Amino acid sequence: MLRLAACRLCLAWGLWLACTHALAQRPLAFKDVTGESGIEFRHTDGSSGRHYIVESMTAGLALLDCDLDGDLDIYFLNGSPLPGTKITESPRNALYRNDGNWRFTDVTQQADVGDPGFGLGVCAADYDNDGFVDLYVSNFGPNVLYHNNGDGTFSNATPLAGVAIGKHVGAGASFLDVDADGDLDLFAANYIDDLLDEHRVHIHKGVPSYPSPLRYEPASSVLFRNNADGSFSDVSRESGVAQRKGYGMGVVAADYDDDGDQDVFVANDQQANFLWQNDGTGKFTEVGLLAGTAVDLTGKPLSNMGVDAADFNNDGRVDFHVTTFAGEFATLYRNLGGGLFEDATRVTGAGEGTLPHVKWGNGFADFDNDGRRDLFVACGHLDDNIHLRGGAGSTAFAVANMVLQNLGHARFRNVTATCGDGLAPVHSSRGAAVGDLDGNGKADIVVLNSRDRPTIIRNDTSSANHWLSVRLVGRASNRPGIGARVTVHTDGAVFTDEVRSGRGYQSDFGQWLHFGLGSAARATKVEVRWPSGSVTSVADVAADQKILLSEAESVGLNVDR
């Protein structure tokens, strides 16, 4: 009898594993819909053949609802002419309004957000709590803050705000409330302080190439405190963030230590990453090496590019994913709790297929709504003449992007080859953003490609799984609820996420929080822990809808469109 029971148990366990494996292997499907989107934007890096290092660093993009019509619009950054470049028309950033049915209209001119500067990074948020999302553009040269007027137009608020920074090479940026006073402050990373006056000609194997950042002086990040009157004050020194210099690229703010405030991860190129721990009052201490996020498993600093944050294994803790240069794995840092991380790239398979290529934009997203966050990675080399060097191996200037599917049990698999024609385009990609562009409950993808048109990728994955999207409105906290932690409970599962501004490779997306719920048709509870410390809780919420939750209210408003 014992032997029979054991056999039955083994059989049941085997069937459970087989079913789980089959479910995990349900294919993801993506469709390239760029041609039907109406988007004619084309990126330029301002290159003239002189190989200024900044050329290869441009650029990011943002997904935002700039007109409050319930869908996501797209803001693309562009480069500008560098010395030696001859042009007939100055390139500018571009804003495309989402008109539904995968059609977008260029509204850059009427919105007045066509910054002609050399764009690198962007973040979006309602910094003045007036209900409309604003834009901050990080440039090579002075940065720009665009205030949303609420009528389809923006105003250049940089002079009043005092956030231009000046002569520098910018990078990723993030709006966050560092001191929980209800106003959004601004963190801006920098790459290097100067460029044109110190241009370094670099020849590699007889071929002109981009120089290493190590040939330049690194720069410190800048923290601006919101004065609640339209202006900001530079508090970089007193906050502590000016104490360390680095070659900053991607930035993400996240409460990694679960103490209720936002900390900041800065991905540094060819240097140890920074993890700025917030004490809750806006004072920061750099703890990357102690926490385990500064270097990889072997103790080596990497050429880090983009960084995103999410709870990939549903243990309630924020993990980090960082993209890197060719010959380095894109790195997954698993949060162990207690302020400590481990490089889990190899043990989870999250680096599968990433070693040969230069990786830039990245984003966690549950593409099949199975309750497990997958990974998108944008790829492309710096040099368009890499093939002339010899020994380039399996990489090239233009390569395909990739998707790693989360199989559960802390395992990823590279499924790019089976995802359909959405992953077929071959470009040298940079920034990437993930969001539900058509409101059908599936996360789509937008990729900015260097010297080319972007790629608009529709998620066509067939799945019976359910989902829930949550948007917040703060009262005592900042209006968009940035820094709030949302926890969704279903029968047998708990999912968490945080509202952020600025993530990936110098990009911004995800202020609508998207939760895949698997087979659960309802959430038993949705709970919000606001930056102010208050808690909002809603019970028994039907799946497959968008809900709006306000601070100090205990009701969820269905805003499905």
XYZ file of C-alpha atoms in Angstrom:
561
model
C 0.000 0.000 0.000
C 2.800 2.392 0.881
C 4.530 1.589 -2.387
C 1.270 2.139 -4.314
C 0.649 5.446 -2.540
C 4.191 6.532 -3.299
C 3.733 5.653 -6.971
C 0.484 7.592 -7.110
C 2.179 10.553 -5.448
C 5.046 10.432 -7.937
C 2.569 10.168 -10.821
C 0.573 13.151 -9.515
C 3.774 15.148 -9.033
C 4.906 14.274 -12.557
C 1.564 15.291 -14.045
C 1.663 18.563 -12.089
C 5.167 19.304 -13.385
C 4.117 18.441 -16.931
C 1.087 20.720 -16.753
C 3.148 23.494 -15.229
C 5.776 23.090 -17.938
C 3.128 23.134 -20.665
C 1.566 26.270 -19.230
C 4.946 27.964 -18.939
C 5.745 27.077 -22.550
C 2.602 28.714 -23.945
C 4.117 30.771 -26.782
C 4.383 34.535 -26.729
C 3.426 36.242 -29.977
C 4.344 39.727 -31.205
C 3.517 41.612 -34.408
C 5.465 44.463 -36.018
C 2.825 47.142 -36.697
C 5.173 50.058 -37.371
C 4.040 50.396 -40.977
C 0.369 50.858 -40.091
C 0.956 53.132 -37.091
C 1.397 56.410 -38.964
C 4.634 57.104 -37.093
C 7.179 58.671 -39.431
C 9.753 59.682 -36.809
C 13.351 58.910 -37.714
C 16.162 59.130 -35.213
C 19.509 60.798 -35.863
C 22.613 60.704 -33.699
C 24.155 63.836 -35.231
C 27.179 61.902 -36.447
C 29.716 63.318 -38.874
C 32.241 60.500 -38.901
C 34.250 61.977 -36.041
C 32.878 59.429 -33.548
C 31.954 61.628 -30.627
C 31.156 59.302 -27.737
C 27.721 60.867 -27.197
C 26.486 59.718 -30.622
C 26.046 56.145 -29.517
C 24.313 57.082 -26.239
C 21.167 58.572 -27.776
C 18.336 58.017 -26.965
C 15.342 57.097 -24.825
C 11.572 57.522 -25.159
C 8.519 57.870 -22.943
C 5.013 56.402 -22.858
C 2.581 58.826 -21.208
C -1.043 59.891 -21.328
C -0.392 63.548 -22.105
C -4.044 64.423 -22.877
C -5.775 62.294 -20.209
C -7.861 60.387 -22.744
C -6.965 57.042 -21.182
C -4.447 55.759 -23.697
C -0.680 55.979 -24.006
C 0.995 58.515 -26.266
C 4.654 58.269 -27.347
C 7.442 60.816 -26.966
C 10.627 60.113 -28.932
C 13.955 61.794 -28.258
C 16.280 62.773 -31.082
C 19.887 63.787 -31.534
C 21.128 67.019 -33.079
C 24.024 67.917 -35.398
C 27.488 67.600 -33.930
C 30.502 69.498 -35.325
C 31.166 68.491 -38.914
C 27.583 67.437 -39.625
C 25.785 69.237 -42.454
C 21.994 69.303 -42.375
C 19.125 70.932 -44.254
C 16.564 70.582 -41.453
C 17.209 70.426 -37.724
C 16.010 67.160 -36.126
C 13.706 67.475 -33.143
C 12.033 65.316 -30.529
C 8.560 64.122 -31.481
C 5.248 63.560 -29.663
C 2.735 61.159 -31.197
C -0.863 61.140 -29.964
C -2.530 57.752 -29.684
C -5.766 57.896 -31.719
C -6.689 54.262 -31.080
C -6.710 51.266 -33.419
C -2.922 51.458 -33.692
C -2.933 54.864 -35.367
C -0.798 57.739 -34.079
C -0.717 61.426 -35.067
C 2.322 63.696 -34.866
C 1.305 66.572 -32.565
C 4.808 67.843 -31.848
C 4.331 71.265 -33.370
C 1.005 72.080 -31.744
C 2.188 70.698 -28.393
C 5.456 72.658 -28.713
C 7.684 69.883 -27.363
C 10.005 69.533 -30.357
C 13.202 70.232 -28.444
C 16.076 70.589 -30.959
C 18.706 69.670 -28.368
C 20.751 66.472 -28.344
C 18.329 64.213 -26.472
C 19.535 61.399 -24.247
C 17.094 60.656 -21.421
C 13.502 61.475 -20.509
C 11.122 61.070 -17.598
C 7.497 62.117 -17.195
C 5.337 63.002 -14.190
C 2.967 65.624 -12.821
C 5.583 67.601 -10.878
C 3.216 70.429 -9.863
C 0.193 68.272 -8.919
C -2.166 69.976 -11.380
C -3.394 66.710 -12.878
C -1.401 66.792 -16.120
C 1.794 64.873 -16.846
C 4.895 66.959 -17.582
C 8.149 66.062 -19.386
C 11.805 66.381 -18.432
C 14.392 65.924 -21.186
C 18.021 65.160 -20.348
C 20.369 66.437 -23.067
C 23.950 66.803 -24.132
C 23.843 70.434 -23.112
C 21.082 72.124 -21.095
C 18.170 69.949 -20.039
C 14.559 71.018 -20.642
C 11.434 70.845 -18.461
C 8.122 71.004 -20.337
C 5.044 71.951 -18.294
C 1.764 70.468 -19.529
C -0.797 73.266 -19.871
C -3.724 70.846 -19.968
C -4.961 72.032 -23.371
C -2.776 69.961 -25.646
C 0.176 72.341 -25.359
C 3.301 72.491 -23.213
C 5.380 75.431 -21.990
C 9.136 75.493 -21.495
C 9.335 75.843 -17.697
C 13.111 75.401 -17.477
C 14.043 79.011 -16.613
C 11.606 79.187 -13.693
C 12.330 75.636 -12.538
C 16.108 76.010 -12.647
C 16.782 72.420 -13.726
C 18.839 72.931 -16.917
C 22.162 71.809 -15.329
C 24.136 73.278 -18.248
C 27.247 71.997 -20.023
C 27.243 68.231 -19.555
C 26.346 64.915 -21.148
C 23.052 63.883 -19.582
C 21.629 60.427 -18.938
C 18.603 58.836 -17.263
C 16.358 60.845 -14.963
C 13.594 60.160 -12.476
C 10.886 62.109 -10.709
C 10.465 60.904 -7.115
C 9.419 62.273 -3.757
C 12.608 61.932 -1.723
C 11.204 63.398 1.509
C 7.507 62.398 1.361
C 6.294 65.996 1.400
C 3.815 65.429 -1.430
C 5.900 67.143 -4.134
C 7.937 65.349 -6.761
C 11.655 66.020 -6.716
C 13.987 65.277 -9.622
C 17.046 63.024 -9.864
C 19.192 63.448 -12.989
C 22.198 61.219 -13.687
C 25.073 62.455 -15.823
C 27.503 60.608 -18.075
C 30.459 62.970 -18.389
C 30.907 66.678 -17.675
C 32.379 67.780 -20.990
C 32.775 66.472 -24.508
C 33.486 68.727 -27.460
C 36.459 70.474 -25.882
C 37.966 67.114 -24.948
C 37.026 64.902 -27.890
C 39.268 61.835 -28.031
C 39.959 60.321 -31.449
C 39.933 56.539 -31.055
C 41.257 53.961 -33.524
C 40.602 50.278 -32.858
C 42.303 47.698 -35.081
C 42.843 50.409 -37.654
C 39.192 51.440 -37.705
C 37.767 54.711 -36.291
C 35.638 53.824 -33.257
C 33.928 55.408 -30.282
C 36.251 56.055 -27.337
C 35.805 54.551 -23.914
C 34.213 56.786 -21.264
C 37.258 56.055 -19.120
C 39.108 58.587 -21.253
C 36.907 61.311 -19.771
C 36.176 62.565 -16.289
C 33.023 61.042 -14.770
C 30.221 63.220 -13.446
C 28.075 63.252 -10.328
C 24.297 63.042 -10.423
C 22.122 66.020 -9.546
C 19.184 66.045 -7.127
C 16.655 68.880 -7.328
C 14.206 69.451 -4.457
C 10.748 70.675 -5.463
C 9.974 74.035 -3.842
C 6.229 73.687 -4.574
C 6.148 77.008 -6.450
C 7.277 75.823 -9.886
C 10.956 76.046 -8.968
C 13.522 73.517 -7.758
C 16.630 73.822 -5.606
C 19.845 71.905 -6.245
C 20.386 69.814 -3.096
C 22.975 67.445 -4.566
C 25.621 68.203 -1.969
C 23.500 68.199 1.175
C 21.636 65.069 0.029
C 24.879 63.159 -0.508
C 24.466 62.274 -4.200
C 27.263 64.634 -5.273
C 29.785 62.672 -3.226
C 30.283 60.007 -5.894
C 31.039 60.447 -9.588
C 30.244 57.908 -12.252
C 29.465 57.343 -15.903
C 25.718 57.319 -15.300
C 23.302 55.900 -17.865
C 19.994 54.280 -16.843
C 18.198 55.260 -13.630
C 15.340 53.744 -11.679
C 13.859 54.678 -8.294
C 12.559 51.822 -6.147
C 12.022 50.975 -2.494
C 14.425 48.044 -2.481
C 14.713 47.878 1.339
C 10.960 48.112 1.962
C 11.164 51.020 4.398
C 8.546 53.167 2.636
C 10.790 55.586 0.745
C 12.327 55.575 -2.725
C 15.957 54.672 -3.248
C 17.795 55.181 -6.549
C 19.755 52.728 -8.700
C 22.170 54.292 -11.237
C 23.648 52.013 -13.901
C 27.227 53.127 -14.568
C 29.153 52.467 -17.764
C 32.423 50.533 -17.186
C 32.168 51.197 -13.485
C 30.475 49.819 -10.392
C 26.771 50.671 -10.189
C 25.463 53.075 -7.555
C 22.630 52.160 -5.205
C 21.589 55.282 -3.317
C 19.785 54.375 -0.087
C 17.314 57.014 1.086
C 16.928 57.583 4.836
C 13.401 58.920 4.277
C 14.337 62.596 4.599
C 16.120 62.930 1.248
C 19.594 62.087 2.552
C 21.309 59.367 0.538
C 24.132 56.898 1.170
C 25.743 54.907 -1.653
C 25.555 51.201 -0.691
C 25.917 49.350 -4.027
C 28.964 47.312 -3.078
C 27.571 46.371 0.333
C 24.164 45.496 -1.133
C 25.584 43.364 -3.947
C 24.394 45.429 -6.953
C 27.659 47.191 -7.818
C 29.384 44.344 -9.662
C 28.569 40.943 -11.117
C 28.954 37.463 -9.651
C 32.688 37.445 -10.305
C 33.234 40.837 -8.667
C 33.734 42.593 -11.996
C 32.276 46.049 -12.745
C 30.357 45.890 -16.029
C 29.550 48.334 -18.823
C 26.047 48.931 -17.520
C 23.393 50.598 -19.685
C 19.715 50.362 -18.682
C 18.107 49.287 -15.417
C 14.572 48.229 -14.559
C 12.999 47.137 -11.278
C 10.243 44.632 -10.518
C 9.401 41.639 -8.356
C 10.175 38.892 -10.878
C 9.613 35.952 -8.490
C 6.605 37.279 -6.540
C 8.281 37.223 -3.147
C 7.258 40.810 -2.384
C 10.754 42.259 -2.889
C 12.053 44.554 -5.640
C 14.661 43.004 -7.953
C 16.821 44.775 -10.566
C 17.703 43.914 -14.170
C 20.658 45.680 -15.824
C 21.724 45.653 -19.491
C 25.396 45.559 -20.445
C 27.981 45.630 -23.246
C 28.944 42.844 -25.659
C 30.753 40.004 -23.925
C 28.813 40.600 -20.708
C 25.552 39.013 -19.586
C 22.581 41.258 -18.957
C 22.449 40.952 -15.182
C 19.592 40.006 -12.857
C 20.045 41.021 -9.212
C 17.682 39.050 -6.965
C 16.626 40.763 -3.732
C 17.332 38.475 -0.778
C 15.833 40.817 1.802
C 17.689 42.658 4.505
C 19.123 45.070 1.950
C 21.111 42.336 0.173
C 21.127 41.085 -3.447
C 22.700 38.229 -5.369
C 23.636 38.025 -9.038
C 21.096 35.407 -10.129
C 21.733 35.749 -13.863
C 23.219 32.327 -14.453
C 21.122 30.303 -12.045
C 17.856 31.742 -13.411
C 18.780 31.694 -17.099
C 18.048 35.416 -17.361
C 21.249 35.954 -19.326
C 20.460 33.389 -22.021
C 21.382 34.790 -25.440
C 22.501 38.171 -24.106
C 26.269 37.601 -24.032
C 27.229 38.419 -27.651
C 25.408 41.730 -28.055
C 25.388 45.268 -26.703
C 22.181 45.611 -24.673
C 20.385 48.938 -24.034
C 16.681 49.301 -23.259
C 15.003 46.775 -20.982
C 11.706 46.268 -19.242
C 9.916 43.793 -17.003
C 6.409 42.966 -18.254
C 3.998 40.064 -17.924
C 3.405 39.524 -21.634
C 1.072 36.524 -21.234
C -0.629 37.616 -17.992
C 0.357 34.405 -16.227
C 1.416 36.288 -13.100
C 5.136 36.096 -13.914
C 7.039 39.091 -15.272
C 8.994 38.438 -18.443
C 11.892 40.526 -19.822
C 12.348 42.541 -23.005
C 15.885 43.555 -24.038
C 16.809 45.953 -26.860
C 20.125 45.273 -28.634
C 22.513 46.919 -31.090
C 26.197 47.762 -31.311
C 27.731 51.242 -31.064
C 29.873 51.144 -34.194
C 28.361 50.686 -37.631
C 31.804 49.619 -38.876
C 32.329 46.819 -36.365
C 32.442 44.320 -39.229
C 35.663 45.964 -40.456
C 37.536 45.113 -37.268
C 37.469 41.359 -37.639
C 36.733 39.022 -34.782
C 33.361 40.619 -34.086
C 31.966 37.183 -33.362
C 28.206 36.738 -33.424
C 27.244 40.381 -32.956
C 26.763 43.253 -35.407
C 25.691 46.892 -35.489
C 22.098 45.861 -36.244
C 20.711 42.786 -34.487
C 17.342 41.507 -33.308
C 15.938 42.399 -29.895
C 15.010 39.640 -27.496
C 12.386 38.372 -25.059
C 13.059 36.127 -22.082
C 9.962 34.357 -20.813
C 9.555 33.844 -17.088
C 8.796 30.146 -16.623
C 8.237 30.374 -12.893
C 10.345 28.737 -10.196
C 12.917 31.523 -10.796
C 13.705 30.415 -14.355
C 13.811 32.367 -17.637
C 14.118 31.125 -21.196
C 15.052 33.079 -24.324
C 12.034 32.615 -26.614
C 12.893 35.290 -29.195
C 12.986 32.840 -32.112
C 9.387 31.714 -31.529
C 7.756 35.099 -30.856
C 6.705 36.018 -34.406
C 7.661 38.895 -36.687
C 7.524 41.485 -33.902
C 11.002 40.367 -32.876
C 12.221 39.968 -36.469
C 13.264 43.593 -37.230
C 17.019 44.080 -37.165
C 18.222 47.498 -35.994
C 20.681 49.075 -33.619
C 18.159 49.716 -30.863
C 18.473 52.000 -27.843
C 15.577 52.997 -25.583
C 12.564 50.722 -25.119
C 9.226 51.132 -23.377
C 6.500 48.656 -22.455
C 2.802 49.468 -22.077
C -0.715 48.547 -23.172
C -1.087 50.747 -26.261
C -4.497 49.477 -27.371
C -6.159 48.908 -24.001
C -6.746 45.179 -24.453
C -4.885 44.117 -21.331
C -1.667 43.032 -23.051
C 1.697 44.754 -22.731
C 3.005 46.064 -26.059
C 6.497 47.387 -26.867
C 7.966 50.521 -28.466
C 11.652 50.629 -29.415
C 13.729 53.635 -30.464
C 16.278 52.613 -33.077
C 19.481 54.563 -33.665
C 19.608 56.284 -37.084
C 16.304 54.719 -38.083
C 12.556 54.577 -37.578
C 11.253 53.123 -34.310
C 9.658 49.699 -34.012
C 6.069 49.449 -32.751
C 5.333 45.930 -31.531
C 1.828 44.657 -30.790
C 1.367 41.836 -28.305
C -0.736 39.170 -30.036
C -0.237 36.477 -27.409
C -3.259 34.226 -27.137
C -4.095 33.537 -23.525
C -7.087 32.911 -21.302
C -5.266 34.524 -18.388
C -6.716 37.558 -16.623
C -5.227 40.960 -15.824
C -5.770 44.170 -13.877
C -4.410 47.670 -14.517
C -4.196 50.188 -11.694
C -3.708 53.941 -11.838
C -3.359 56.118 -8.754
C -4.382 59.633 -7.743
C -2.613 60.945 -4.658
C -4.000 63.486 -2.214
C -1.548 63.914 0.650
C 0.979 62.131 -1.573
C 2.070 63.392 -4.981
C -0.819 63.277 -7.435
C 0.421 60.467 -9.729
C 1.284 58.332 -6.696
C 4.906 57.876 -7.679
C 6.606 55.810 -5.003
C 3.379 54.086 -3.964
C 3.448 50.306 -3.623
C 0.440 48.389 -4.938
C -0.262 44.833 -3.790
C -2.840 42.691 -5.575
C -4.154 39.590 -3.780
C -5.901 36.696 -5.491
C -6.824 33.282 -4.151
C -3.403 31.720 -3.765
C -1.164 34.511 -5.106
C 0.120 37.980 -4.236
C 1.595 40.449 -6.745
C 3.383 43.726 -6.002
C 4.610 46.691 -8.009
C 5.501 50.356 -7.525
C 4.683 53.489 -9.498
C 7.837 54.935 -11.052
C 8.979 57.765 -13.292
C 12.120 56.965 -15.268
C 13.419 53.451 -15.967
C 15.119 51.215 -18.522
C 17.635 52.856 -20.802
C 17.038 56.591 -20.260
C 13.322 56.058 -20.820
C 9.993 56.181 -18.968
C 6.945 53.920 -18.939
C 4.623 52.073 -16.614
C 2.711 54.602 -14.498
C -0.321 52.459 -15.251
C 0.588 49.373 -13.205
C -0.238 46.184 -15.086
C -0.764 42.907 -13.228
C -1.168 39.518 -14.866
C -3.461 37.431 -12.648
C -3.194 34.024 -14.289
C -6.447 32.091 -13.980
C -7.871 34.360 -11.255
C -11.010 36.162 -12.450
C -11.029 38.472 -9.428
C -8.648 40.135 -7.044
C -9.683 39.491 -3.461
C -7.956 42.718 -2.416
C -6.007 45.589 -3.954
C -3.969 47.535 -1.420
C -1.972 50.742 -1.919
C 0.750 51.915 0.457
C 1.136 55.597 -0.370
C 4.319 57.680 0.056
C 2.525 59.605 2.810
C 2.220 56.367 4.804
C -1.543 56.050 4.371
C -3.102 52.858 3.036
C -5.985 52.417 0.597
C -7.643 49.040 0.301
C -10.321 47.776 -2.095
C -11.896 44.329 -1.847
C -13.337 41.976 -4.465
C -12.239 43.603 -7.722
C -13.182 41.991 -11.024
C -10.293 41.265 -13.378
C -9.806 42.426 -16.967
C -10.305 46.118 -16.348
C -8.536 49.369 -15.529
C -9.248 50.865 -12.116
C -8.456 54.251 -10.651
C -7.653 54.417 -6.932
C -7.511 57.659 -4.970
C -5.724 58.204 -1.696
C -8.010 58.311 1.356
C -10.794 56.682 -0.649
C -11.845 53.077 -0.288
C -13.512 52.687 -3.670
C -12.118 51.793 -7.052
C -13.494 53.566 -10.093
C -13.707 51.580 -13.306
C -12.065 53.663 -16.023
C -11.924 51.001 -18.713
C -11.984 52.559 -22.165
